[in-house]
Short mmCIF file of C-alpha atoms and ligand atoms in Angstrom, two decimals:
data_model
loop_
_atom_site.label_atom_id
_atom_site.label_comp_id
_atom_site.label_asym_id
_atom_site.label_seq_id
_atom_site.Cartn_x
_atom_site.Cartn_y
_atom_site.Cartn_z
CA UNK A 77 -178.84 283.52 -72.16
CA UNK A 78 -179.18 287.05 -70.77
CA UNK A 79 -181.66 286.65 -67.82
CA UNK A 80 -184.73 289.51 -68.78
CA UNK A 81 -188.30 289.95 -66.70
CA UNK A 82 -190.83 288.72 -68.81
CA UNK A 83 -192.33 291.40 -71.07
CA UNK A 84 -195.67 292.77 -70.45
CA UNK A 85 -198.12 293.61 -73.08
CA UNK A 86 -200.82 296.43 -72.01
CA UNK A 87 -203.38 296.16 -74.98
CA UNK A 88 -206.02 294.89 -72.53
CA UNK A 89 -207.09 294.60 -68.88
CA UNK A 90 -206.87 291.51 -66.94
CA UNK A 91 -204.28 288.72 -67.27
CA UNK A 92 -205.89 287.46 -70.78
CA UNK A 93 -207.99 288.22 -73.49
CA UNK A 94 -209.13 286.60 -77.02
CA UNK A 95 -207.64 289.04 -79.74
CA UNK A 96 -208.48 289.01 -84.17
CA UNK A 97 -205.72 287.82 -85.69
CA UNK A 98 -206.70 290.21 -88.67
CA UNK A 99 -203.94 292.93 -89.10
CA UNK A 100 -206.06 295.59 -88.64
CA UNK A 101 -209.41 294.54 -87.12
CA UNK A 102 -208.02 295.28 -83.81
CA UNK A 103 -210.99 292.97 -82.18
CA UNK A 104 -210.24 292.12 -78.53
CA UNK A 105 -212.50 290.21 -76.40
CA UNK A 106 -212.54 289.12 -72.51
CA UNK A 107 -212.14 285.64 -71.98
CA UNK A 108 -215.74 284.87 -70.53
CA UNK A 109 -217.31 285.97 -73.79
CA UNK A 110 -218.87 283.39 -75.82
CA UNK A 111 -217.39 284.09 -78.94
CA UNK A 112 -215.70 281.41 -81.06
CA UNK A 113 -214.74 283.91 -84.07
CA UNK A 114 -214.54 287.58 -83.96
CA UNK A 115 -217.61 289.12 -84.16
CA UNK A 116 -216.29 291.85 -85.77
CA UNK A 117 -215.19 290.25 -89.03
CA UNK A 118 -215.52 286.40 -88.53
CA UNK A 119 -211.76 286.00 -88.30
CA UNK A 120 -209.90 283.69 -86.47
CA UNK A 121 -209.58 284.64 -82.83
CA UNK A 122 -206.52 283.76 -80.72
CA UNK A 123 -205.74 284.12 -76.95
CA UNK A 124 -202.84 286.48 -75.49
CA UNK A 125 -202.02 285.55 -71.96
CA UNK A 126 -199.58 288.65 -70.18
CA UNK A 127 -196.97 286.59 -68.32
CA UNK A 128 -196.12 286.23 -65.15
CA UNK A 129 -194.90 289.71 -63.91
CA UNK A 130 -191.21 290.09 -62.78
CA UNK A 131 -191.05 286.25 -62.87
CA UNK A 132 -187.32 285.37 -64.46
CA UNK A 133 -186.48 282.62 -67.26
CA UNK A 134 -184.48 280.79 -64.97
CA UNK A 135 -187.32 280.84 -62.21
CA UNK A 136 -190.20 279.82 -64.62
CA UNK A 137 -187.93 276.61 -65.59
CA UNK A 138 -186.76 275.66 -62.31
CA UNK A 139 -190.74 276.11 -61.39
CA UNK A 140 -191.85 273.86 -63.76
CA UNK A 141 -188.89 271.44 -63.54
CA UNK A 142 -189.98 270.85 -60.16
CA UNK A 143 -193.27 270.17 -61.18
CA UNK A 144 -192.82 267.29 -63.64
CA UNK A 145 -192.06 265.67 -60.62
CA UNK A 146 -194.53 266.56 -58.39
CA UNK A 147 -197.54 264.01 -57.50
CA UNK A 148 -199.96 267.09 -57.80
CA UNK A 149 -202.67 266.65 -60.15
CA UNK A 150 -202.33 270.07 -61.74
CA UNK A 151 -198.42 269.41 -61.62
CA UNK A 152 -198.38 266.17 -63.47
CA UNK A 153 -200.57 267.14 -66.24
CA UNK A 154 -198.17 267.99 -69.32
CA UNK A 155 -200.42 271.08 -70.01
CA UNK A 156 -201.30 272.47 -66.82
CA UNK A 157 -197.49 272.19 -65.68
CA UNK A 158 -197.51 275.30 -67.47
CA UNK A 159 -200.01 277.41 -66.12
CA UNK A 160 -198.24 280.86 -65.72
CA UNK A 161 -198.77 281.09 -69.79
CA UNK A 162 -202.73 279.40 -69.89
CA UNK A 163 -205.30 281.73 -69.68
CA UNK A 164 -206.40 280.98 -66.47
CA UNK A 165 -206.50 282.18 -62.64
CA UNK A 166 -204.82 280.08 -60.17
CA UNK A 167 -207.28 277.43 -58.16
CA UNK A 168 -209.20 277.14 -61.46
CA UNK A 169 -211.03 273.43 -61.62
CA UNK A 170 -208.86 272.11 -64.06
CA UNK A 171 -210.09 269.00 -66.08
CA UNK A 172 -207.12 266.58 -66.29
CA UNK A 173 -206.25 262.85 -67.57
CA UNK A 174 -202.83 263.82 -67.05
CA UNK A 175 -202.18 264.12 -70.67
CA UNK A 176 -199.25 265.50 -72.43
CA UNK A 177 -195.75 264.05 -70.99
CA UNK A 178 -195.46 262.15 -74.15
CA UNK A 179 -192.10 260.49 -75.22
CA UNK A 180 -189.55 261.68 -77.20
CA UNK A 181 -187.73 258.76 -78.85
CA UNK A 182 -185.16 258.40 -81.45
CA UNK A 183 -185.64 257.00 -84.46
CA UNK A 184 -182.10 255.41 -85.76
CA UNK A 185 -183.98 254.05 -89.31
CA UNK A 186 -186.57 256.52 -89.71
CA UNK A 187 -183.65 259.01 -90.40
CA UNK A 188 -181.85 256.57 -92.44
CA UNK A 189 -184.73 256.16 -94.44
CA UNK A 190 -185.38 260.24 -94.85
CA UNK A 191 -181.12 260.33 -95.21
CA UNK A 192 -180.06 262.86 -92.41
CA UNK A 193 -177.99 261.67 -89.34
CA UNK A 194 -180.52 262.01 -86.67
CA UNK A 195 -184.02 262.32 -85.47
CA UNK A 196 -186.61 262.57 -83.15
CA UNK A 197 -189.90 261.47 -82.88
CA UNK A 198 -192.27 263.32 -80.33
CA UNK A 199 -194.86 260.76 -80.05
CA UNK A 200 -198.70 262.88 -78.65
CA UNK A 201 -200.46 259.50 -79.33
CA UNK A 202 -199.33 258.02 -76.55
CA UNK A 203 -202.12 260.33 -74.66
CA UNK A 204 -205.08 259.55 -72.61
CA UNK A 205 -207.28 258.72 -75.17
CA UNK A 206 -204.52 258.04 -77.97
CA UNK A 207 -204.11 261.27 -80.41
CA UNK A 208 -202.87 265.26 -79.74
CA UNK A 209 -206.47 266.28 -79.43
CA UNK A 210 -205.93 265.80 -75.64
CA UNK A 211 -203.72 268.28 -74.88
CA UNK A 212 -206.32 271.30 -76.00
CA UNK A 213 -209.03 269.44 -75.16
CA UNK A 214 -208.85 269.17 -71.28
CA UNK A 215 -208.46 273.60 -71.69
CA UNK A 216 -211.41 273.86 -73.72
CA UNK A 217 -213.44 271.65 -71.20
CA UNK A 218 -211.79 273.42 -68.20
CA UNK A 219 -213.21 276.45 -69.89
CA UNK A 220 -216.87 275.11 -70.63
CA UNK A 221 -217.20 274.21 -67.07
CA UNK A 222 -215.83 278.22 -65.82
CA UNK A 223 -218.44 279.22 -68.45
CA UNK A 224 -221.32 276.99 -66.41
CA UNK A 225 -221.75 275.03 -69.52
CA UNK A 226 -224.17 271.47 -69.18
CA UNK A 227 -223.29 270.71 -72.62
CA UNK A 228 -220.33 270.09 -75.04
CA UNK A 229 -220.62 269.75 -78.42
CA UNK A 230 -218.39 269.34 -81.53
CA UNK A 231 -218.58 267.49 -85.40
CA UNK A 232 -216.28 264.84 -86.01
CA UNK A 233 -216.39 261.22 -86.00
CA UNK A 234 -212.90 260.34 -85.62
CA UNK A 235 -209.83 262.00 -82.81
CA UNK A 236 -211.91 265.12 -81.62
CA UNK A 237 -214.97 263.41 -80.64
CA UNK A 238 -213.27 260.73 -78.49
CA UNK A 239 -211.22 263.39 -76.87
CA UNK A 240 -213.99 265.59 -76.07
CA UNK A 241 -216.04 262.38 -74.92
CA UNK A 242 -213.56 262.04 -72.32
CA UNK A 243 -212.58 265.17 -71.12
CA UNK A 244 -216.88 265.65 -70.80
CA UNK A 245 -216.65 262.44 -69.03
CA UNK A 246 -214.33 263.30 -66.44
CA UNK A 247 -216.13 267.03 -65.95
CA UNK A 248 -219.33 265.56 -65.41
CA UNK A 249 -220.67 267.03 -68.68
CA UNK A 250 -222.68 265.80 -71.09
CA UNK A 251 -221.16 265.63 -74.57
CA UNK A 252 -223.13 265.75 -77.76
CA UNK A 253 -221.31 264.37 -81.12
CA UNK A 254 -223.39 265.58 -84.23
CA UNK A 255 -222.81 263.41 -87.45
CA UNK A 256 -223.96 263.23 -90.92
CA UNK A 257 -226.40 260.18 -90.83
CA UNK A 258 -224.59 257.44 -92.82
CA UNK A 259 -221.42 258.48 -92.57
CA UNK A 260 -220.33 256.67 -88.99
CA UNK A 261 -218.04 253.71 -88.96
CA UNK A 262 -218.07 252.28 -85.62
CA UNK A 263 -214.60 251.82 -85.34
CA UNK A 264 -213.87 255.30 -85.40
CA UNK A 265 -216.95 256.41 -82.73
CA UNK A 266 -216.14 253.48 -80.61
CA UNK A 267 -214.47 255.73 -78.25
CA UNK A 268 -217.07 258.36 -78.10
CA UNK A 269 -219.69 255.47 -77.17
CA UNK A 270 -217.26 254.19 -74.44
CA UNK A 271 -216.91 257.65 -73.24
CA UNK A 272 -220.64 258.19 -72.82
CA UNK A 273 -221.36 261.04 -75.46
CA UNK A 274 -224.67 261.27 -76.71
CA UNK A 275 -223.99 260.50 -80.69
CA UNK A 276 -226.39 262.12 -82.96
CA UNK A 277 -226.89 260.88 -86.91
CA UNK A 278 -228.62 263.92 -88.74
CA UNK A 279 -230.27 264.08 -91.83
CA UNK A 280 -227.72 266.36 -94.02
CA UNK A 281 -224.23 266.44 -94.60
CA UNK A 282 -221.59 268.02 -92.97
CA UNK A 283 -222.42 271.24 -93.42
CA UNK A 284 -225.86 270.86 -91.94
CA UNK A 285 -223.46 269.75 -89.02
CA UNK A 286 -221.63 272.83 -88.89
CA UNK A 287 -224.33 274.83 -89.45
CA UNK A 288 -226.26 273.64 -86.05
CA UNK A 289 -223.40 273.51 -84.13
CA UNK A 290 -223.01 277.59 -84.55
CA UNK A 291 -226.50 277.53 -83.84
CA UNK A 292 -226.23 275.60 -80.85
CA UNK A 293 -223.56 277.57 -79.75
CA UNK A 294 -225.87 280.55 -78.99
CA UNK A 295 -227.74 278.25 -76.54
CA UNK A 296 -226.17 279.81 -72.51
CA UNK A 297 -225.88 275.86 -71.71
CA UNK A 298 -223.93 274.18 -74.91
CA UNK A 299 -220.11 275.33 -75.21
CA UNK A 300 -218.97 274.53 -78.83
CA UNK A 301 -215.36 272.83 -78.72
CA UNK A 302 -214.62 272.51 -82.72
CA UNK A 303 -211.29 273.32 -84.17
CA UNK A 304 -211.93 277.18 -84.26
CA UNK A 305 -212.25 277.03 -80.25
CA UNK A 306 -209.49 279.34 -79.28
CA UNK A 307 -208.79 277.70 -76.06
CA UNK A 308 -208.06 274.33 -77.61
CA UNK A 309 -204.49 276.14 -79.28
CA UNK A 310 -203.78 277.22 -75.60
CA UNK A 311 -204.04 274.12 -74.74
CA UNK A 312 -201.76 272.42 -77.40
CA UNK A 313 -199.13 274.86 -77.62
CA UNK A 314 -197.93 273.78 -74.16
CA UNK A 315 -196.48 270.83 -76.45
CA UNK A 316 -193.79 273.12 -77.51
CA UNK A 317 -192.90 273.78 -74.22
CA UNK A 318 -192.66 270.13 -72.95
CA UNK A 319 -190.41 269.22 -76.43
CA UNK A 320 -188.08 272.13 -74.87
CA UNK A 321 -187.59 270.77 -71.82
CA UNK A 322 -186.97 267.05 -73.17
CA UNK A 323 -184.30 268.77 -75.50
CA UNK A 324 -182.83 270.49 -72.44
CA UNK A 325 -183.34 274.46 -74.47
CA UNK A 326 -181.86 273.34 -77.15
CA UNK A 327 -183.27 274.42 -80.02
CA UNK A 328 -184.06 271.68 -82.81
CA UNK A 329 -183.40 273.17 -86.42
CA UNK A 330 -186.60 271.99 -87.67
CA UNK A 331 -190.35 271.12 -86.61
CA UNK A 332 -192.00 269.03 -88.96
CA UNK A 333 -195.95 268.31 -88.27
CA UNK A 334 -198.97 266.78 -90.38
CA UNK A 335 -200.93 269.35 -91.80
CA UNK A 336 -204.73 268.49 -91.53
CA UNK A 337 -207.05 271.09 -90.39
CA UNK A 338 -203.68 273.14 -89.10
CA UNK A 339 -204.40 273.23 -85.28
CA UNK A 340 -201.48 271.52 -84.26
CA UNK A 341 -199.17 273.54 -86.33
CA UNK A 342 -200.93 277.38 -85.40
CA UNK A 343 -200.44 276.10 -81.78
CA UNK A 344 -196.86 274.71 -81.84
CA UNK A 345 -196.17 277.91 -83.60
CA UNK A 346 -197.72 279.89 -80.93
CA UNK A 347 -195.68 277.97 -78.31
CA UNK A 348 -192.47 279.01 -79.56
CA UNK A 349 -193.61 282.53 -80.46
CA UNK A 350 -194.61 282.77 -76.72
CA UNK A 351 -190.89 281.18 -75.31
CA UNK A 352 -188.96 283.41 -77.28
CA UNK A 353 -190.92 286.82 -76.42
CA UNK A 354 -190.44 285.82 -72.37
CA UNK A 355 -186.40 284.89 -73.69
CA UNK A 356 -186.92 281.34 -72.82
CA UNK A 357 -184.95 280.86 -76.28
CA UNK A 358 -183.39 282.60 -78.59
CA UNK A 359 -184.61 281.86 -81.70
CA UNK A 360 -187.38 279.90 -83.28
CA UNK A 361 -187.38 276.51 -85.71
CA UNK A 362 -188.00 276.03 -89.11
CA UNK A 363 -191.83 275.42 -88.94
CA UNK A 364 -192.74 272.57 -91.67
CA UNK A 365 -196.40 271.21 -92.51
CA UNK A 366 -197.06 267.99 -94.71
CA UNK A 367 -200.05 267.64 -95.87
CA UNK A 368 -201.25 264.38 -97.99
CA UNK A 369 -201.72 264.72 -102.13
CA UNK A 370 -205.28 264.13 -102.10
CA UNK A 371 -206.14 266.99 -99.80
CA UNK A 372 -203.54 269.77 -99.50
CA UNK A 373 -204.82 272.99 -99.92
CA UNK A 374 -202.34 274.75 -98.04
CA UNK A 375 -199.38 273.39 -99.86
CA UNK A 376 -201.44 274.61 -102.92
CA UNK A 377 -201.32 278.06 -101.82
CA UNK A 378 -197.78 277.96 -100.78
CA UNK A 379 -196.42 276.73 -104.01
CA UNK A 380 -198.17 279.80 -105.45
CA UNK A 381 -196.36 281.95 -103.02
CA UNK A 382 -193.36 283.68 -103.18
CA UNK A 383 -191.96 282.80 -99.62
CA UNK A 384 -188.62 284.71 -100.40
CA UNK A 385 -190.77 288.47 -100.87
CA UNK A 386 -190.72 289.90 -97.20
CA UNK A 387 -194.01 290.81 -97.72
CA UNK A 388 -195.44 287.62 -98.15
CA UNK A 389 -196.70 287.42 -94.56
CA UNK A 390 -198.22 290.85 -94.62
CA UNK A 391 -200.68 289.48 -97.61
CA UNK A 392 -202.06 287.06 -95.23
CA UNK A 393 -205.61 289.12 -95.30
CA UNK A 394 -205.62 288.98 -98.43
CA UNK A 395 -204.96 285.69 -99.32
CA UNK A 396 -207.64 283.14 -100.18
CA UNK A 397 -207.88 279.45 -99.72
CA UNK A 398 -208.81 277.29 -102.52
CA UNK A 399 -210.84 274.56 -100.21
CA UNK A 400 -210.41 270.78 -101.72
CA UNK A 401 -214.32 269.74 -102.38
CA UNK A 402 -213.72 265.75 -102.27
CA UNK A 403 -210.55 265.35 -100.04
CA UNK A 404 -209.10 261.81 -100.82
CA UNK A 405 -206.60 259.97 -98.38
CA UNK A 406 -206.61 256.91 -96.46
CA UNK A 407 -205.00 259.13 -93.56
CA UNK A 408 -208.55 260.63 -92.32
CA UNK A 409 -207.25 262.18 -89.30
CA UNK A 410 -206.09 264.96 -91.89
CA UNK A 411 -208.52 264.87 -94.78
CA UNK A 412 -209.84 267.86 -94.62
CA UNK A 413 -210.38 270.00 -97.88
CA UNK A 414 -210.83 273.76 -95.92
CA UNK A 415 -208.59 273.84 -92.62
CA UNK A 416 -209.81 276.34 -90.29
CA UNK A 417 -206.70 277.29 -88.93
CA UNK A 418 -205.19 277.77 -91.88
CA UNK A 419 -204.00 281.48 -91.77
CA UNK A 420 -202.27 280.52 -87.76
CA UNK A 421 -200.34 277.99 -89.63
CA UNK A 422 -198.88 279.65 -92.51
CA UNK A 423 -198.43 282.82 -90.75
CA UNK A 424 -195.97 280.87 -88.05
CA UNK A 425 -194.36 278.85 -91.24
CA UNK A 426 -193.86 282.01 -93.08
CA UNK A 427 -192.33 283.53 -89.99
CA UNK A 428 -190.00 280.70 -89.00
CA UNK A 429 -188.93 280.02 -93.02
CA UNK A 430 -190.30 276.33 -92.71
CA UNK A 431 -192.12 274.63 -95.69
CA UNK A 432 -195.41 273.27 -96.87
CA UNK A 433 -195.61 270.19 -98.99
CA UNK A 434 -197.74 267.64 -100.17
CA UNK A 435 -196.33 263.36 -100.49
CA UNK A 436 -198.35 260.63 -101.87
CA UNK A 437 -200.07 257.69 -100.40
CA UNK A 438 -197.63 255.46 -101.12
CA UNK A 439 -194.87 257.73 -99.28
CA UNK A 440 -196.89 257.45 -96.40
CA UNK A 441 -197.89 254.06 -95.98
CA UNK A 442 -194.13 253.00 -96.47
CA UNK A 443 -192.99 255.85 -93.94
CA UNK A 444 -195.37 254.58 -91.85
CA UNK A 445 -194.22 250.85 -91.84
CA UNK A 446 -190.43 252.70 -91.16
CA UNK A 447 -191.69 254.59 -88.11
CA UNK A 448 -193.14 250.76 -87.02
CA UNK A 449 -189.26 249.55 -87.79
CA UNK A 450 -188.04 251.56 -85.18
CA UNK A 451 -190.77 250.59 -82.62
CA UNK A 452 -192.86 253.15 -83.07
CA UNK A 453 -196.61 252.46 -83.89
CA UNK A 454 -198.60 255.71 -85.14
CA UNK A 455 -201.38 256.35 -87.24
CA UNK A 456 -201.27 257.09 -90.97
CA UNK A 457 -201.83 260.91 -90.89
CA UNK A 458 -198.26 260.55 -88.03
CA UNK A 459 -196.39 259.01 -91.08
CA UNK A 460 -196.58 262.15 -92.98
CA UNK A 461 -194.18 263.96 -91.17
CA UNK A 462 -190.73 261.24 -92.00
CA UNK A 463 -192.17 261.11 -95.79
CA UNK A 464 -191.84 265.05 -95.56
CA UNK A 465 -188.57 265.10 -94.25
CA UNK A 466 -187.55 262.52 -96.78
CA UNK A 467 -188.63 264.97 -99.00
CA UNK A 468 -187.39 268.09 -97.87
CA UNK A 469 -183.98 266.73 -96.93
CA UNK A 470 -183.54 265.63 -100.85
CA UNK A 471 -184.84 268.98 -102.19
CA UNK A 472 -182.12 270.09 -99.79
CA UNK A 473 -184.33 272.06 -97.22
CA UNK A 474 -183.35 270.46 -94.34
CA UNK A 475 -179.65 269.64 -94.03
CA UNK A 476 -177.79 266.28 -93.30
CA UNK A 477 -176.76 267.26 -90.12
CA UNK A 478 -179.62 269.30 -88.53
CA UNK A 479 -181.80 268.46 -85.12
CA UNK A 480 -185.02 267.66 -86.97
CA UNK A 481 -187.94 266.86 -84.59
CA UNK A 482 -191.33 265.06 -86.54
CA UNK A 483 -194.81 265.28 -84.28
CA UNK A 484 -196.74 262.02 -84.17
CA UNK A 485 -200.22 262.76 -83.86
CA UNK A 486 -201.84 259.69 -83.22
CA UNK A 487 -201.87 256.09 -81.75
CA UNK A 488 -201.50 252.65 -83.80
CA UNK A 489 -204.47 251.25 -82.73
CA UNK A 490 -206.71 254.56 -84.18
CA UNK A 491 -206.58 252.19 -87.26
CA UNK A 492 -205.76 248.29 -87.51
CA UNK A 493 -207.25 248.40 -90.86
CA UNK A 494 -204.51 250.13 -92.47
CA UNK A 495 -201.42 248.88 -91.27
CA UNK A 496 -203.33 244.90 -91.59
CA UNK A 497 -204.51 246.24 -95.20
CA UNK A 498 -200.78 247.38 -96.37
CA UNK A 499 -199.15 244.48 -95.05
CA UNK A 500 -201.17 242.07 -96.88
CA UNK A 501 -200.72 244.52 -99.98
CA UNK A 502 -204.33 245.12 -100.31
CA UNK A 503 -204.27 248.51 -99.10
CA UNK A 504 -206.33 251.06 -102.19
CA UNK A 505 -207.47 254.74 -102.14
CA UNK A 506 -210.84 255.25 -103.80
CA UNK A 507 -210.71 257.55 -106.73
CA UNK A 508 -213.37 258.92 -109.43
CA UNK A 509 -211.62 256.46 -111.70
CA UNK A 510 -209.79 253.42 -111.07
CA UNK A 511 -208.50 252.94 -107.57
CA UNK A 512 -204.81 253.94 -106.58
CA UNK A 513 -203.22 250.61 -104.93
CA UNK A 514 -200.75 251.28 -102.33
CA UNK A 515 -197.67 248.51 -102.63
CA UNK A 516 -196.43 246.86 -99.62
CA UNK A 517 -193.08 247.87 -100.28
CA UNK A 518 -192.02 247.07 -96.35
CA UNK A 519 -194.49 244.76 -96.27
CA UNK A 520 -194.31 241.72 -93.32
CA UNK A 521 -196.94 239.37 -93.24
CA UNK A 522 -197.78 236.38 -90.90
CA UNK A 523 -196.05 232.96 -92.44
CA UNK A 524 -197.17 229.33 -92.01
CA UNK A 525 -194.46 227.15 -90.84
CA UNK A 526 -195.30 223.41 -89.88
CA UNK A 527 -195.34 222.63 -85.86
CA UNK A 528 -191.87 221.74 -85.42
CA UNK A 529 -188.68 223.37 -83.97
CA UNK A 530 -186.57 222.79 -86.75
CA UNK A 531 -188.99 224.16 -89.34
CA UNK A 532 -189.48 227.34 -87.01
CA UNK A 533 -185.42 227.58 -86.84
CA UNK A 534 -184.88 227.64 -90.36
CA UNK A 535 -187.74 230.11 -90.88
CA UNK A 536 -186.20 232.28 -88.46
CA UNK A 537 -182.40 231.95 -89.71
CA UNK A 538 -183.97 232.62 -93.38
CA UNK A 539 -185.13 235.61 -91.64
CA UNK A 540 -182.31 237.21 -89.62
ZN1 ZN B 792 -211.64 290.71 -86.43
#
């Protein structure tokens, strides 16, 4: 690759600013003010760094090669390795569980199972506290505590929450969790508790939630970190850069990611965007979201669209979201019937020529017990990505032979239930009407086998 200074873009003083993603708003705002959408027409803000002046490719990788082995705390975080592109000055206080450097495994039978000759699983569960959240969440706190925040707050009972828990934990903040009252199972806020956030049940839904959380976000003390929190992308896109240096700058064909309420794909999409402007690569991948049957607005939409028309990315303002009133899946780390990063998302899957889809319950509690087969323990929402490429690969959308990477978003253990549930095939989605039962089509349950050695032999030989 042809060695270029990074380019500079002069739309704004100072190294950073938070810009409307609206073609033609034109908002831009400095990083130190409060805002979480653009005040000027409530759309989606995101962040533009200006890299690192007169710094080459070749410099910026040796830079951070050298730091992945460095014992500095900045240095071993898998998101502040990366600094030159975060919107941040140098000798910022940086709040760090040294999360990112997640694994990139193969997975021999996962691709059997989808029918293409290789792929990779980038696994962001295996993370401080056990899903992607972490990777935006230690910005968003780094940037609460430059604002002088006391206070963090976000609604969510399940990943979110425990991340921001945490990350409030190790700033010294105090973090507030708002809930609808009734609505908490303990499993899921068990984290949270551990972590020390103050959990609050309110009488209301969650709306009423939402609602007082933009409210609270007026307040000079409380920093709001929900999904729309522009810093949290900055945060997460770094993943794309830590998947390039695993794959050495090669360039996978294909990206596929769960599609819940679209963070992870807007910032993954915004990582690449970002290396190929500064010529770290050359092109970008196919960008590919699965979302689950039961609550897929976005693969709605996309159906409806006619990706082949050039134009189709320049109706993005126009373009409305039909939000899913009563999401249904069992994989709740992505049930989500209005994603708020919706128009990130499509725009970078529109731009790369990637897909949006929607797969069944069944395809992705079987998927899921595949991705186990190869040693790999996620949770449910992960499994949606191998049941996609299963998919796409037969509707001939991704090839045989292509470098396919899937992004697992979440740990195993974010929910026994499940896996315990479709093992003993008594695993059911709630419906209106009768419930849908999930089959244990891999299904591997505990035997009974009498306390000898030769009964346990012949069970095992019966089982080889
Ligand atoms: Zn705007």
């Amino acid at each position: 690759m042809a060695e270029k200074p990074a380019a500079i873009i002069e739309r704004f003083p100072g190294r950073a600013a938070q810009v409307c993603i609206m073609p033609g708003c034109g908002g831009i705002f400095g990083l130190n003010e409060r805002v979480y959408v653009c005040p000027k027409c409530s759309g989606p803000l995101e962040i533009e760094c200006k890299p690192p002046e007169g710094v080459l490719v070749s410099a910026l990788r040796a830079r951070w090669d050298a730091r992945a082995v460095s014992q500095e705390p900045q240095d071993r975080s898998g998101v502040w390795r990366y600094r030159e592109l975060l919107p941040f000055d140098e000798g910022v206080r940086c709040v760090t569980l040294f999360e990112g450097n997640t694994p990139l495994y193969e997975a021999p039978r996962c691709a059997q199972y989808a029918r293409i000759d290789s792929l990779r699983l980038k696994h962001q569960g295996c993370s401080p506290t056990g899903s992607f959240k972490d990777t935006g969440m230690t910005v968003a706190v780094t940037q609460a505590l430059a604002l002088g925040a006391r206070t963090v707050v976000c609604a969510s009972t399940g990943n979110t929450a425990a991340s921001l828990a945490a990350y409030a934990a190790r700033a010294g903040l105090q973090a507030a969790i708002l809930l609808p009252r009734g609505q908490i199972t303990a499993s899921k806020l068990a984290q949270s508790m551990d972590y020390g956030a103050a959990v609050f049940e309110l009488d209301g839904n969650f709306d009423d939630c939402m609602r007082l959380i933009q409210e609270l976000g007026s307040e000079p003390s409380i920093y709001v970190a929900n999904s729309i929190n522009p810093f949290r992308i900055e945060g997460q896109k770094t993943v794309a850069f830590e998947l390039m240096m695993q794959l050495g700058w090669r360039v996978p064909d294909q990206i596929v990611v769960p599609g819940g309420n679209m963070g992870n794909s807007s910032a993954l999409g915004k990582g690449f965007d970002e290396m190929l402007a500064l010529g770290l690569i050359d092109r970008t991948p196919k960008l590919n979201i699965i979302q689950a049957e039961g609550t897929a607005p976005l693969a709605t939409l996309f159906a409806a669209l006619d990706v082949k028309d050039a134009t189709a990315a320049a109706q993005l303002p126009e373009m409305a979201l039909l939000a899913v009133e009563h999401p249904r899946t069992l994989a709740t780390a992505i049930k989500i019937g209005a994603p708020v990063s919706w128009r990130k998302s499509l725009r970078a899957v529109l731009r790369t020529g990637g897909q949006i889809i929607s797969i069944s319950e069944q395809e992705i509690a079987d998927a899921k017990a595949m991705i186990g087969r190869d040693g790999i323990g996620c949770e449910p929402a992960s499994a949606t990505t191998v049941a996609g490429i299963r998919r796409l690969a037969a509707s001939g959308h991704i090839r045989r032979g292509e470098s396919v990477v899937a992004v697992l978003t979440g740990h195993v253990l974010k929910d026994p239930d499940y896996v315990s549930q479709y093992h003993h095939g008594t695993l059911s989605l709630e419906t209106d009407g009768a419930p849908i039962k999930i089959a244990g089509t891999f299904a591997n349950v505990p035997q009974r086998v009498a306390a000898n050695k030769t009964a346990l032999l012949q069970q095992l030989e019966a089982r080889r």
